[in-house]
Amino acid sequence: MPSKEAFPDIPKIPYEGPDSKNPLSFRHYNPDEIVLGKPMRDHLRFSVVFWHTFRNPLGDPFGVGTALRPWDDGSSSIENARNRVRVAFELMEKLGVPFYAFHDRDVAPEGETLRETNGNLDEVVAVLKEEQQRTGIRLLWGTACLFVNPRFVHGAATSCNADVFAYAAAQVKKAMEVTHELDGAGYTFWGGREGYTSLLNTNMKRELEHLGRFLQMAVDHKKSIGFDGQFYIEPKPKEPTKHQYDSDAAACLNFLREHGLLDHFKLNIETNHATLAGHNVEHELETAIAADALGSIDANMGDELLGWDTDQFPTNIYQTTQVMLRVLAAGGFTTGGLNFDAKVRRESFEPIDLVYAHIAGMDAFARGLKVAAAIREDGRLREFVKERYSSWDSGIGAQIESGKADFGSLNRYMLEKGEVAPNRSGRQEYLENIINEFI
Ligand code: XLS
Ligand code: NI
Ligand code: NI
């Protein structure tokens, strides 16, 4: 515990059940409660992000930051950085969150040179390590910030400037080593500025090849330092560039396959990135699961009236249900978790809003988990889909699936039969009503 608590009036948040009117309690998240044979804690694997929760001043393009963070002296001193880490762990402990995630530059200030910057990072990592040991809270994943500093104006691994590629490589090398030292369960690559704003000045083929080479170097380094955490790629279609190369799950999978990297990466799917890509999170999860590549989830939500990455705390139970249905269907998380890549609104500037926001997100997902578990136990939805595809389980369908049919045999089959078996209704509204029955 820091000598002086940053949240002195906040107790450890208790579970009080659905009827509780206490805003500092969970009404659904009950970590030890067994759902489908497993404690909620292990199903949900919540993680707090350092960047939004402890470094975001809550500014927007029209106004300065509004966040009140009395523990932060606003300086870029190491002392301030180390103290911030202690505050972060105080909050995570009070929330009962088992994981956290950070970018290298969230936790420690940059120095004049790479060497000095690395030294700053080491000084803060020492406190992270201490606090992890004290609390048992673990690092879900580490990552490198390759997008804030002006040197990355044209990208990092996809920069037109080879020196920038080299700097990014050195930075990721260090971030991986630090993640390893903190026993991180994973390491994430989000494309940052890996994309373009104008094709007039861009050699796309060359940039993509550089990105492939960069990730291969990371795979090699992982092996050389003996880090066995999971690598993730996080798809996002736009912001900050007009066209990010990792635009969606399918594009990432294709890129990994093309560069022979598929065995080394899984996907980290972010709810609102899916929406920005013109999909929804269910679609992105299904795409990842079909390729056996669902690794982790950046849990947030967008606003249907705003077309940018608003990173709101996930409070939509219909959506958390949809997410948890997929997580359960995929057999649950292994290395990954539900990482709140979410920030409080600019209008929610008090420290206690950080607490309310996480309680809201955790309860929305706990409730989504319970609803999804009930839907699975009920079985009607699964049975409907199974039945819908039953023509593939025997006869001509089974022959096609097992590779025993060809155009010739299918032609003979159909000439003999003359017309297809009648189609059946898709019953979408009936199925939507089943979901509502449980919510
Ligand atoms: C930005 C991304 C970023 C990654 C980590 O939109 O979501 O926060 O999760 O670099
Ligand atoms: Ni994210
Ligand atoms: Ni995002």
PDB file of C-alpha atoms and ligand atoms in Angstrom, residues 51-52 190 234-236 238-239 270-273 276 298 300 309-311 341-342, ligand 3:
ATOM      1  CA  TRP A  51      -2.799   4.141 -20.508  1.00  0.00           C
ATOM      2  CA  HIS A  52      -6.449   5.146 -20.217  1.00  0.00           C
ATOM      3  CA  TRP A 190      -1.174  -3.062 -32.294  1.00  0.00           C
ATOM      4  CA  GLU A 234      -4.771  -6.315 -32.578  1.00  0.00           C
ATOM      5  CA  PRO A 235      -6.809  -5.408 -35.668  1.00  0.00           C
ATOM      6  CA  LYS A 236      -8.024  -1.853 -36.244  1.00  0.00           C
ATOM      7  CA  LYS A 238      -8.401   3.407 -39.112  1.00  0.00           C
ATOM      8  CA  GLU A 239      -7.078   5.921 -36.553  1.00  0.00           C
ATOM      9  CA  GLU A 270     -11.294  -4.964 -29.637  1.00  0.00           C
ATOM     10  CA  THR A 271     -15.051  -4.408 -29.645  1.00  0.00           C
ATOM     11  CA  ASN A 272     -15.127  -0.934 -31.123  1.00  0.00           C
ATOM     12  CA  HIS A 273     -12.365  -1.622 -33.655  1.00  0.00           C
ATOM     13  CA  LEU A 276     -15.032   0.825 -37.139  1.00  0.00           C
ATOM     14  CA  ASP A 298      -9.917  -5.467 -25.573  1.00  0.00           C
ATOM     15  CA  ASN A 300     -14.907  -1.572 -24.608  1.00  0.00           C
ATOM     16  CA  ASP A 309     -12.660   4.975 -31.438  1.00  0.00           C
ATOM     17  CA  THR A 310     -14.511   6.322 -28.403  1.00  0.00           C
ATOM     18  CA  ASP A 311     -13.157   3.560 -26.111  1.00  0.00           C
ATOM     19  CA  ASP A 341      -9.188  -0.719 -23.232  1.00  0.00           C
ATOM     20  CA  ALA A 342     -11.648   1.946 -22.151  1.00  0.00           C
TER      21      ALA A 342
HETATM   22 NI    NI B   3      -8.654   1.066 -29.568  1.00  0.00          NI
END
